[in-house]
Amino acid sequence: MRFVLFVSVLSLTFLTACEKKEDSCSNFIEVMADKETPAVGEDVTLSVSRQSDYDIYQWFGPDLNETTQSETILLSDIQVSQRGWYYCTSGNTECNTALTDSVYVDVKLLQEPATCSPGNNTMTGSGIPDVVFDRVTKGLDPTWNGIALEARGAFGYPGVEVLFNSYNGNKEPEDGVYITRNIQSFSPLDEPNSISMSFIYASNYFHCEEGKKVYVKHVNGKLQVTFCDIFFASPPYPGSECTGKITEL
């Protein structure tokens, strides 16, 4: 008789422990980012409030589509292309719920001073004459369909074109550090802060090397680009290492 009573009490306790009380089920979740305005290259951790050990999380966002049982997710070495809304849907089998919340991560370009101090609207380089630009215009390049800053000097001197990622359309470039591409055409996989620079001198076409920093900012509302010791290749001819500053006139 005592054994039967013990089993009955144990069974009741087990059933009560496994049964989720309705009033303990949450009706909302909160998604958070430890950095809501990170700079390019930083790590960002997204987290969501947990209801129980049985939660399943579905994460959606720029370059993110993941299902996990962890209430945190790491966005390492974040880039401008990952700027945007991040959503998480938390499914809970005990409560029979599917709750959604979101957070906006506003990735910022790196803000660094240029590592050189060239004169305004000038360019110097090995194997080319020093040039002073007296005509600098900004517009939409009709060939590449991207914002371009074009600098021209006296006849016979190099004229430089700075071309921003064409997938940005006619959006005004943001201030910050851009990274060079070694070709003029861009792809959807290129970061929004990709940039291309080229010039023609003595009938030879010169284009910048890959992966170098270019410093972009606005001065009195005018677009300015500074570059330091960037090599411009012109196969099969010798290239030129150039430094310059170009400001929209």
mmCIF file of N, CA and C in Angstrom, residues 107-241:
data_model
loop_
_atom_site.group_PDB
_atom_site.id
_atom_site.type_symbol
_atom_site.label_atom_id
_atom_site.label_comp_id
_atom_site.label_asym_id
_atom_site.label_seq_id
_atom_site.Cartn_x
_atom_site.Cartn_y
_atom_site.Cartn_z
ATOM 1 N N VAL A 107 26.157 49.705 -39.604
ATOM 2 C CA VAL A 107 27.607 49.588 -39.755
ATOM 3 C C VAL A 107 28.177 50.890 -40.320
ATOM 4 N N LYS A 108 29.214 51.400 -39.678
ATOM 5 C CA LYS A 108 29.825 52.662 -40.070
ATOM 6 C C LYS A 108 31.180 52.422 -40.748
ATOM 7 N N LEU A 109 31.493 53.263 -41.722
ATOM 8 C CA LEU A 109 32.818 53.218 -42.324
ATOM 9 C C LEU A 109 33.871 53.625 -41.302
ATOM 10 N N LEU A 110 35.070 53.045 -41.441
ATOM 11 C CA LEU A 110 36.179 53.478 -40.593
ATOM 12 C C LEU A 110 36.476 54.946 -40.855
ATOM 13 N N GLN A 111 36.743 55.680 -39.793
ATOM 14 C CA GLN A 111 37.099 57.097 -39.887
ATOM 15 C C GLN A 111 38.560 57.233 -39.460
ATOM 16 N N GLU A 112 39.427 57.383 -40.441
ATOM 17 C CA GLU A 112 40.862 57.498 -40.168
ATOM 18 C C GLU A 112 41.433 58.690 -40.921
ATOM 19 N N PRO A 113 42.408 59.394 -40.333
ATOM 20 C CA PRO A 113 43.074 60.460 -41.075
ATOM 21 C C PRO A 113 43.981 59.867 -42.147
ATOM 22 N N ALA A 114 44.121 60.572 -43.249
ATOM 23 C CA ALA A 114 45.028 60.119 -44.308
ATOM 24 C C ALA A 114 46.454 60.041 -43.770
ATOM 25 N N THR A 115 47.224 59.102 -44.284
ATOM 26 C CA THR A 115 48.603 58.904 -43.824
ATOM 27 C C THR A 115 49.590 59.795 -44.575
ATOM 28 N N CYS A 116 49.069 60.691 -45.426
ATOM 29 C CA CYS A 116 49.921 61.622 -46.147
ATOM 30 C C CYS A 116 49.217 62.978 -46.210
ATOM 31 N N SER A 117 49.946 64.012 -46.633
ATOM 32 C CA SER A 117 49.364 65.358 -46.677
ATOM 33 C C SER A 117 49.710 66.045 -48.005
ATOM 34 N N PRO A 118 49.172 65.546 -49.104
ATOM 35 C CA PRO A 118 49.450 66.198 -50.388
ATOM 36 C C PRO A 118 48.714 67.528 -50.501
ATOM 37 N N GLY A 119 49.174 68.381 -51.391
ATOM 38 C CA GLY A 119 48.485 69.636 -51.633
ATOM 39 C C GLY A 119 47.136 69.380 -52.279
ATOM 40 N N ASN A 120 46.207 70.283 -52.038
ATOM 41 C CA ASN A 120 44.864 70.100 -52.587
ATOM 42 C C ASN A 120 44.885 70.153 -54.114
ATOM 43 N N ASN A 121 44.169 69.230 -54.719
ATOM 44 C CA ASN A 121 44.055 69.109 -56.172
ATOM 45 C C ASN A 121 45.420 69.024 -56.856
ATOM 46 N N THR A 122 46.238 68.138 -56.278
ATOM 47 C CA THR A 122 47.540 67.829 -56.869
ATOM 48 C C THR A 122 47.743 66.320 -56.859
ATOM 49 N N MET A 123 48.656 65.870 -57.736
ATOM 50 C CA MET A 123 49.078 64.473 -57.715
ATOM 51 C C MET A 123 50.537 64.404 -58.137
ATOM 52 N N THR A 124 51.302 63.625 -57.382
ATOM 53 C CA THR A 124 52.689 63.364 -57.727
ATOM 54 C C THR A 124 52.868 61.867 -57.876
ATOM 55 N N GLY A 125 53.833 61.483 -58.705
ATOM 56 C CA GLY A 125 54.064 60.058 -58.899
ATOM 57 C C GLY A 125 55.370 59.795 -59.607
ATOM 58 N N SER A 126 55.871 58.586 -59.456
ATOM 59 C CA SER A 126 57.114 58.204 -60.113
ATOM 60 C C SER A 126 56.868 58.020 -61.614
ATOM 61 N N GLY A 127 57.733 58.615 -62.417
ATOM 62 C CA GLY A 127 57.646 58.423 -63.863
ATOM 63 C C GLY A 127 56.592 59.258 -64.549
ATOM 64 N N ILE A 128 55.894 60.132 -63.814
ATOM 65 C CA ILE A 128 54.899 61.032 -64.406
ATOM 66 C C ILE A 128 55.161 62.443 -63.889
ATOM 67 N N PRO A 129 54.753 63.464 -64.621
ATOM 68 C CA PRO A 129 54.953 64.828 -64.120
ATOM 69 C C PRO A 129 53.987 65.145 -62.992
ATOM 70 N N ASP A 130 54.425 66.011 -62.098
ATOM 71 C CA ASP A 130 53.510 66.516 -61.074
ATOM 72 C C ASP A 130 52.377 67.266 -61.769
ATOM 73 N N VAL A 131 51.168 67.115 -61.257
ATOM 74 C CA VAL A 131 50.035 67.733 -61.911
ATOM 75 C C VAL A 131 49.203 68.515 -60.904
ATOM 76 N N VAL A 132 48.692 69.655 -61.355
ATOM 77 C CA VAL A 132 47.740 70.441 -60.583
ATOM 78 C C VAL A 132 46.412 70.398 -61.319
ATOM 79 N N PHE A 133 45.349 70.003 -60.597
ATOM 80 C CA PHE A 133 44.032 69.872 -61.217
ATOM 81 C C PHE A 133 43.264 71.184 -61.067
ATOM 82 N N ASP A 134 42.842 71.754 -62.191
ATOM 83 C CA ASP A 134 42.053 72.979 -62.126
ATOM 84 C C ASP A 134 40.608 72.764 -62.551
ATOM 85 N N ARG A 135 40.277 71.528 -62.923
ATOM 86 C CA ARG A 135 38.903 71.165 -63.256
ATOM 87 C C ARG A 135 38.579 69.848 -62.556
ATOM 88 N N VAL A 136 37.721 69.888 -61.573
ATOM 89 C CA VAL A 136 37.313 68.688 -60.831
ATOM 90 C C VAL A 136 35.792 68.675 -60.752
ATOM 91 N N THR A 137 35.197 67.668 -61.346
ATOM 92 C CA THR A 137 33.734 67.584 -61.382
ATOM 93 C C THR A 137 33.264 66.248 -60.829
ATOM 94 N N LYS A 138 32.071 66.268 -60.273
ATOM 95 C CA LYS A 138 31.432 65.047 -59.771
ATOM 96 C C LYS A 138 30.177 64.792 -60.589
ATOM 97 N N GLY A 139 29.963 63.540 -60.967
ATOM 98 C CA GLY A 139 28.769 63.194 -61.729
ATOM 99 C C GLY A 139 28.605 61.689 -61.829
ATOM 100 N N LEU A 140 27.610 61.281 -62.588
ATOM 101 C CA LEU A 140 27.340 59.856 -62.792
ATOM 102 C C LEU A 140 28.032 59.417 -64.072
ATOM 103 N N ASP A 141 29.000 58.515 -63.948
ATOM 104 C CA ASP A 141 29.723 58.037 -65.118
ATOM 105 C C ASP A 141 28.769 57.287 -66.044
ATOM 106 N N PRO A 142 28.626 57.709 -67.308
ATOM 107 C CA PRO A 142 27.653 57.076 -68.201
ATOM 108 C C PRO A 142 28.034 55.665 -68.623
ATOM 109 N N THR A 143 29.308 55.338 -68.530
ATOM 110 C CA THR A 143 29.754 53.989 -68.923
ATOM 111 C C THR A 143 29.576 52.992 -67.792
ATOM 112 N N TRP A 144 30.004 53.378 -66.603
ATOM 113 C CA TRP A 144 30.002 52.464 -65.458
ATOM 114 C C TRP A 144 28.814 52.683 -64.527
ATOM 115 N N ASN A 145 28.055 53.744 -64.773
ATOM 116 C CA ASN A 145 26.824 54.006 -64.028
ATOM 117 C C ASN A 145 27.075 54.119 -62.518
ATOM 118 N N GLY A 146 28.147 54.806 -62.170
ATOM 119 C CA GLY A 146 28.465 55.046 -60.767
ATOM 120 C C GLY A 146 28.930 56.468 -60.579
ATOM 121 N N ILE A 147 28.892 56.949 -59.340
ATOM 122 C CA ILE A 147 29.382 58.292 -59.040
ATOM 123 C C ILE A 147 30.877 58.356 -59.319
ATOM 124 N N ALA A 148 31.298 59.393 -60.038
ATOM 125 C CA ALA A 148 32.706 59.551 -60.385
ATOM 126 C C ALA A 148 33.160 60.965 -60.067
ATOM 127 N N LEU A 149 34.399 61.074 -59.610
ATOM 128 C CA LEU A 149 35.062 62.354 -59.409
ATOM 129 C C LEU A 149 36.164 62.423 -60.463
ATOM 130 N N GLU A 150 36.063 63.385 -61.392
ATOM 131 C CA GLU A 150 37.021 63.500 -62.486
ATOM 132 C C GLU A 150 37.849 64.761 -62.320
ATOM 133 N N ALA A 151 39.177 64.568 -62.374
ATOM 134 C CA ALA A 151 40.115 65.677 -62.182
ATOM 135 C C ALA A 151 40.957 65.850 -63.441
ATOM 136 N N ARG A 152 41.016 67.080 -63.920
ATOM 137 C CA ARG A 152 41.791 67.384 -65.124
ATOM 138 C C ARG A 152 42.718 68.570 -64.864
ATOM 139 N N GLY A 153 43.905 68.479 -65.471
ATOM 140 C CA GLY A 153 44.855 69.575 -65.400
ATOM 141 C C GLY A 153 45.160 70.092 -66.788
ATOM 142 N N ALA A 154 46.375 70.577 -66.976
ATOM 143 C CA ALA A 154 46.785 71.104 -68.274
ATOM 144 C C ALA A 154 46.862 69.981 -69.307
ATOM 145 N N PHE A 155 46.753 70.364 -70.579
ATOM 146 C CA PHE A 155 46.804 69.387 -71.675
ATOM 147 C C PHE A 155 48.109 68.602 -71.616
ATOM 148 N N GLY A 156 48.017 67.283 -71.777
ATOM 149 C CA GLY A 156 49.188 66.428 -71.771
ATOM 150 C C GLY A 156 49.551 65.873 -70.407
ATOM 151 N N TYR A 157 48.862 66.356 -69.357
ATOM 152 C CA TYR A 157 49.122 65.859 -68.007
ATOM 153 C C TYR A 157 48.084 64.793 -67.641
ATOM 154 N N PRO A 158 48.420 63.927 -66.680
ATOM 155 C CA PRO A 158 47.450 62.883 -66.301
ATOM 156 C C PRO A 158 46.150 63.475 -65.783
ATOM 157 N N GLY A 159 45.039 62.881 -66.200
ATOM 158 C CA GLY A 159 43.732 63.227 -65.660
ATOM 159 C C GLY A 159 43.156 62.018 -64.934
ATOM 160 N N VAL A 160 42.728 62.198 -63.720
ATOM 161 C CA VAL A 160 42.356 61.070 -62.854
ATOM 162 C C VAL A 160 40.831 60.932 -62.782
ATOM 163 N N GLU A 161 40.368 59.674 -62.816
ATOM 164 C CA GLU A 161 38.963 59.390 -62.529
ATOM 165 C C GLU A 161 38.886 58.518 -61.281
ATOM 166 N N VAL A 162 38.114 58.978 -60.313
ATOM 167 C CA VAL A 162 37.834 58.196 -59.105
ATOM 168 C C VAL A 162 36.398 57.702 -59.233
ATOM 169 N N LEU A 163 36.231 56.385 -59.289
ATOM 170 C CA LEU A 163 34.921 55.794 -59.530
ATOM 171 C C LEU A 163 34.468 55.028 -58.286
ATOM 172 N N PHE A 164 33.287 55.390 -57.780
ATOM 173 C CA PHE A 164 32.719 54.698 -56.631
ATOM 174 C C PHE A 164 31.887 53.508 -57.095
ATOM 175 N N ASN A 165 31.672 52.560 -56.197
ATOM 176 C CA ASN A 165 30.948 51.331 -56.526
ATOM 177 C C ASN A 165 29.649 51.652 -57.269
ATOM 178 N N SER A 166 29.528 51.159 -58.491
ATOM 179 C CA SER A 166 28.368 51.479 -59.321
ATOM 180 C C SER A 166 27.077 50.907 -58.754
ATOM 181 N N TYR A 167 27.175 49.894 -57.883
ATOM 182 C CA TYR A 167 25.967 49.309 -57.280
ATOM 183 C C TYR A 167 25.382 50.216 -56.198
ATOM 184 N N ASN A 168 26.086 51.316 -55.876
ATOM 185 C CA ASN A 168 25.514 52.327 -54.983
ATOM 186 C C ASN A 168 24.627 53.308 -55.741
ATOM 187 N N GLY A 169 24.627 53.218 -57.081
ATOM 188 C CA GLY A 169 23.823 54.131 -57.886
ATOM 189 C C GLY A 169 24.337 55.562 -57.763
ATOM 190 N N ASN A 170 23.409 56.512 -57.710
ATOM 191 C CA ASN A 170 23.809 57.923 -57.617
ATOM 192 C C ASN A 170 23.786 58.437 -56.181
ATOM 193 N N LYS A 171 23.884 57.516 -55.214
ATOM 194 C CA LYS A 171 23.930 57.903 -53.814
ATOM 195 C C LYS A 171 25.235 58.636 -53.505
ATOM 196 N N GLU A 172 25.128 59.744 -52.791
ATOM 197 C CA GLU A 172 26.324 60.505 -52.414
ATOM 198 C C GLU A 172 27.233 59.640 -51.538
ATOM 199 N N PRO A 173 28.531 59.555 -51.894
ATOM 200 C CA PRO A 173 29.452 58.731 -51.096
ATOM 201 C C PRO A 173 29.521 59.175 -49.640
ATOM 202 N N GLU A 174 29.616 58.220 -48.743
ATOM 203 C CA GLU A 174 29.770 58.497 -47.322
ATOM 204 C C GLU A 174 31.225 58.828 -47.003
ATOM 205 N N ASP A 175 31.436 59.564 -45.933
ATOM 206 C CA ASP A 175 32.792 59.825 -45.453
ATOM 207 C C ASP A 175 33.360 58.559 -44.824
ATOM 208 N N GLY A 176 34.654 58.334 -45.046
ATOM 209 C CA GLY A 176 35.298 57.201 -44.402
ATOM 210 C C GLY A 176 36.354 56.580 -45.293
ATOM 211 N N VAL A 177 36.831 55.414 -44.864
ATOM 212 C CA VAL A 177 37.888 54.692 -45.574
ATOM 213 C C VAL A 177 37.271 53.780 -46.626
ATOM 214 N N TYR A 178 37.784 53.887 -47.844
ATOM 215 C CA TYR A 178 37.375 53.027 -48.954
ATOM 216 C C TYR A 178 38.559 52.136 -49.346
ATOM 217 N N ILE A 179 38.243 51.028 -50.020
ATOM 218 C CA ILE A 179 39.273 50.068 -50.412
ATOM 219 C C ILE A 179 39.285 49.931 -51.935
ATOM 220 N N THR A 180 40.482 50.011 -52.523
ATOM 221 C CA THR A 180 40.600 50.019 -53.977
ATOM 222 C C THR A 180 40.322 48.661 -54.608
ATOM 223 N N ARG A 181 39.762 48.737 -55.821
ATOM 224 C CA ARG A 181 39.634 47.595 -56.736
ATOM 225 C C ARG A 181 40.621 47.812 -57.862
ATOM 226 N N ASN A 182 41.135 46.713 -58.434
ATOM 227 C CA ASN A 182 42.123 46.869 -59.499
ATOM 228 C C ASN A 182 41.496 46.830 -60.895
ATOM 229 N N ILE A 183 40.176 46.921 -60.970
ATOM 230 C CA ILE A 183 39.471 47.035 -62.242
ATOM 231 C C ILE A 183 38.352 48.061 -62.076
ATOM 232 N N GLN A 184 37.829 48.565 -63.216
ATOM 233 C CA GLN A 184 36.792 49.583 -63.141
ATOM 234 C C GLN A 184 35.408 49.002 -62.903
ATOM 235 N N SER A 185 35.173 47.775 -63.338
ATOM 236 C CA SER A 185 33.843 47.197 -63.192
ATOM 237 C C SER A 185 33.678 46.594 -61.804
ATOM 238 N N PHE A 186 32.496 46.766 -61.239
ATOM 239 C CA PHE A 186 32.183 46.240 -59.915
ATOM 240 C C PHE A 186 31.209 45.075 -60.048
ATOM 241 N N SER A 187 31.158 44.248 -59.011
ATOM 242 C CA SER A 187 30.210 43.134 -58.971
ATOM 243 C C SER A 187 29.327 43.288 -57.737
ATOM 244 N N PRO A 188 28.185 42.580 -57.691
ATOM 245 C CA PRO A 188 27.325 42.652 -56.503
ATOM 246 C C PRO A 188 28.017 42.179 -55.227
ATOM 247 N N LEU A 189 29.119 41.452 -55.356
ATOM 248 C CA LEU A 189 29.829 40.951 -54.185
ATOM 249 C C LEU A 189 30.805 41.966 -53.613
ATOM 250 N N ASP A 190 31.071 43.044 -54.361
ATOM 251 C CA ASP A 190 31.980 44.070 -53.851
ATOM 252 C C ASP A 190 31.303 44.884 -52.753
ATOM 253 N N GLU A 191 32.080 45.273 -51.757
ATOM 254 C CA GLU A 191 31.546 46.079 -50.671
ATOM 255 C C GLU A 191 31.146 47.471 -51.177
ATOM 256 N N PRO A 192 30.134 48.085 -50.559
ATOM 257 C CA PRO A 192 29.736 49.440 -50.967
ATOM 258 C C PRO A 192 30.877 50.457 -50.891
ATOM 259 N N ASN A 193 31.850 50.232 -50.025
ATOM 260 C CA ASN A 193 32.971 51.167 -49.926
ATOM 261 C C ASN A 193 34.163 50.736 -50.787
ATOM 262 N N SER A 194 33.868 50.044 -51.891
ATOM 263 C CA SER A 194 34.896 49.748 -52.885
ATOM 264 C C SER A 194 35.062 50.964 -53.784
ATOM 265 N N ILE A 195 36.271 51.162 -54.292
ATOM 266 C CA ILE A 195 36.560 52.339 -55.103
ATOM 267 C C ILE A 195 37.594 51.977 -56.165
ATOM 268 N N SER A 196 37.521 52.654 -57.307
ATOM 269 C CA SER A 196 38.430 52.404 -58.420
ATOM 270 C C SER A 196 39.050 53.734 -58.838
ATOM 271 N N MET A 197 40.354 53.739 -59.153
ATOM 272 C CA MET A 197 41.015 54.962 -59.606
ATOM 273 C C MET A 197 41.887 54.646 -60.826
ATOM 274 N N SER A 198 41.864 55.548 -61.793
ATOM 275 C CA SER A 198 42.642 55.334 -63.006
ATOM 276 C C SER A 198 42.989 56.675 -63.653
ATOM 277 N N PHE A 199 43.987 56.647 -64.545
ATOM 278 C CA PHE A 199 44.312 57.843 -65.331
ATOM 279 C C PHE A 199 45.022 57.421 -66.618
ATOM 280 N N ILE A 200 45.042 58.329 -67.559
ATOM 281 C CA ILE A 200 45.737 58.107 -68.828
ATOM 282 C C ILE A 200 46.864 59.123 -68.932
ATOM 283 N N TYR A 201 48.045 58.627 -69.286
ATOM 284 C CA TYR A 201 49.188 59.514 -69.484
ATOM 285 C C TYR A 201 50.023 58.967 -70.645
ATOM 286 N N ALA A 202 50.372 59.839 -71.558
ATOM 287 C CA ALA A 202 51.162 59.471 -72.738
ATOM 288 C C ALA A 202 50.533 58.291 -73.465
ATOM 289 N N SER A 203 49.217 58.341 -73.557
ATOM 290 C CA SER A 203 48.413 57.318 -74.257
ATOM 291 C C SER A 203 48.426 55.963 -73.562
ATOM 292 N N ASN A 204 48.942 55.913 -72.342
ATOM 293 C CA ASN A 204 48.957 54.666 -71.579
ATOM 294 C C ASN A 204 47.921 54.744 -70.447
ATOM 295 N N TYR A 205 47.235 53.627 -70.248
ATOM 296 C CA TYR A 205 46.197 53.552 -69.221
ATOM 297 C C TYR A 205 46.799 53.006 -67.933
ATOM 298 N N PHE A 206 46.582 53.712 -66.830
ATOM 299 C CA PHE A 206 47.092 53.314 -65.523
ATOM 300 C C PHE A 206 45.900 53.046 -64.597
ATOM 301 N N HIS A 207 45.961 51.950 -63.858
ATOM 302 C CA HIS A 207 44.886 51.645 -62.902
ATOM 303 C C HIS A 207 45.480 51.252 -61.558
ATOM 304 N N CYS A 208 44.784 51.646 -60.486
ATOM 305 C CA CYS A 208 45.309 51.439 -59.132
ATOM 306 C C CYS A 208 45.366 49.962 -58.766
ATOM 307 N N GLU A 209 46.250 49.662 -57.819
ATOM 308 C CA GLU A 209 46.368 48.303 -57.303
ATOM 309 C C GLU A 209 45.202 47.974 -56.367
ATOM 310 N N GLU A 210 45.077 46.702 -56.035
ATOM 311 C CA GLU A 210 43.976 46.187 -55.212
ATOM 312 C C GLU A 210 44.267 46.337 -53.722
ATOM 313 N N GLY A 211 43.207 46.623 -52.945
ATOM 314 C CA GLY A 211 43.272 46.489 -51.499
ATOM 315 C C GLY A 211 43.941 47.614 -50.740
ATOM 316 N N LYS A 212 44.033 48.814 -51.335
ATOM 317 C CA LYS A 212 44.660 49.942 -50.659
ATOM 318 C C LYS A 212 43.598 50.905 -50.128
ATOM 319 N N LYS A 213 43.934 51.624 -49.065
ATOM 320 C CA LYS A 213 43.002 52.558 -48.456
ATOM 321 C C LYS A 213 42.959 53.880 -49.221
ATOM 322 N N VAL A 214 41.745 54.401 -49.371
ATOM 323 C CA VAL A 214 41.515 55.735 -49.922
ATOM 324 C C VAL A 214 40.635 56.470 -48.920
ATOM 325 N N TYR A 215 40.962 57.733 -48.643
ATOM 326 C CA TYR A 215 40.299 58.484 -47.583
ATOM 327 C C TYR A 215 39.321 59.489 -48.210
ATOM 328 N N VAL A 216 38.046 59.317 -47.889
ATOM 329 C CA VAL A 216 36.985 60.105 -48.501
ATOM 330 C C VAL A 216 36.290 60.942 -47.430
ATOM 331 N N LYS A 217 36.089 62.209 -47.740
ATOM 332 C CA LYS A 217 35.336 63.062 -46.825
ATOM 333 C C LYS A 217 34.747 64.229 -47.609
ATOM 334 N N HIS A 218 33.925 65.020 -46.928
ATOM 335 C CA HIS A 218 33.352 66.219 -47.519
ATOM 336 C C HIS A 218 33.929 67.446 -46.808
ATOM 337 N N VAL A 219 34.344 68.413 -47.596
ATOM 338 C CA VAL A 219 34.894 69.665 -47.070
ATOM 339 C C VAL A 219 34.017 70.799 -47.599
ATOM 340 N N ASN A 220 33.346 71.473 -46.687
ATOM 341 C CA ASN A 220 32.396 72.526 -47.074
ATOM 342 C C ASN A 220 31.381 72.007 -48.103
ATOM 343 N N GLY A 221 30.958 70.761 -47.884
ATOM 344 C CA GLY A 221 29.954 70.164 -48.754
ATOM 345 C C GLY A 221 30.494 69.583 -50.042
ATOM 346 N N LYS A 222 31.806 69.714 -50.290
ATOM 347 C CA LYS A 222 32.429 69.217 -51.508
ATOM 348 C C LYS A 222 33.141 67.889 -51.245
ATOM 349 N N LEU A 223 33.009 66.960 -52.193
ATOM 350 C CA LEU A 223 33.605 65.633 -52.058
ATOM 351 C C LEU A 223 35.116 65.711 -52.227
ATOM 352 N N GLN A 224 35.847 65.066 -51.314
ATOM 353 C CA GLN A 224 37.313 65.066 -51.362
ATOM 354 C C GLN A 224 37.849 63.646 -51.215
ATOM 355 N N VAL A 225 38.840 63.316 -52.014
ATOM 356 C CA VAL A 225 39.471 61.995 -51.994
ATOM 357 C C VAL A 225 40.978 62.172 -51.854
ATOM 358 N N THR A 226 41.576 61.454 -50.886
ATOM 359 C CA THR A 226 43.026 61.491 -50.681
ATOM 360 C C THR A 226 43.576 60.077 -50.776
ATOM 361 N N PHE A 227 44.687 59.912 -51.492
ATOM 362 C CA PHE A 227 45.327 58.595 -51.612
ATOM 363 C C PHE A 227 46.827 58.750 -51.436
ATOM 364 N N CYS A 228 47.442 57.731 -50.847
ATOM 365 C CA CYS A 228 48.840 57.818 -50.439
ATOM 366 C C CYS A 228 49.641 56.620 -50.946
ATOM 367 N N ASP A 229 50.637 56.890 -51.776
ATOM 368 C CA ASP A 229 51.585 55.858 -52.220
ATOM 369 C C ASP A 229 50.868 54.631 -52.783
ATOM 370 N N ILE A 230 49.930 54.856 -53.668
ATOM 371 C CA ILE A 230 49.223 53.750 -54.324
ATOM 372 C C ILE A 230 49.849 53.505 -55.689
ATOM 373 N N PHE A 231 50.125 52.259 -55.990
ATOM 374 C CA PHE A 231 50.753 51.902 -57.262
ATOM 375 C C PHE A 231 49.689 51.779 -58.350
ATOM 376 N N PHE A 232 49.942 52.463 -59.461
ATOM 377 C CA PHE A 232 49.071 52.399 -60.624
ATOM 378 C C PHE A 232 49.804 51.606 -61.711
ATOM 379 N N ALA A 233 49.246 50.460 -62.076
ATOM 380 C CA ALA A 233 49.877 49.590 -63.069
ATOM 381 C C ALA A 233 49.473 50.000 -64.480
ATOM 382 N N SER A 234 50.400 49.772 -65.437
ATOM 383 C CA SER A 234 50.136 50.066 -66.841
ATOM 384 C C SER A 234 50.857 49.045 -67.717
ATOM 385 N N PRO A 235 50.460 47.748 -67.612
ATOM 386 C CA PRO A 235 51.163 46.716 -68.373
ATOM 387 C C PRO A 235 51.059 46.987 -69.885
ATOM 388 N N PRO A 236 52.115 46.709 -70.640
ATOM 389 C CA PRO A 236 53.415 46.159 -70.195
ATOM 390 C C PRO A 236 54.417 47.234 -69.806
ATOM 391 N N TYR A 237 53.939 48.479 -69.643
ATOM 392 C CA TYR A 237 54.832 49.585 -69.327
ATOM 393 C C TYR A 237 55.031 49.680 -67.813
ATOM 394 N N PRO A 238 56.098 50.377 -67.392
ATOM 395 C CA PRO A 238 56.294 50.566 -65.943
ATOM 396 C C PRO A 238 55.124 51.335 -65.341
ATOM 397 N N GLY A 239 54.778 51.008 -64.136
ATOM 398 C CA GLY A 239 53.692 51.702 -63.450
ATOM 399 C C GLY A 239 54.206 52.928 -62.710
ATOM 400 N N SER A 240 53.353 53.464 -61.849
ATOM 401 C CA SER A 240 53.713 54.672 -61.117
ATOM 402 C C SER A 240 53.103 54.634 -59.727
ATOM 403 N N GLU A 241 53.902 54.963 -58.710
ATOM 404 C CA GLU A 241 53.400 55.063 -57.339
ATOM 405 C C GLU A 241 52.997 56.511 -57.088
#
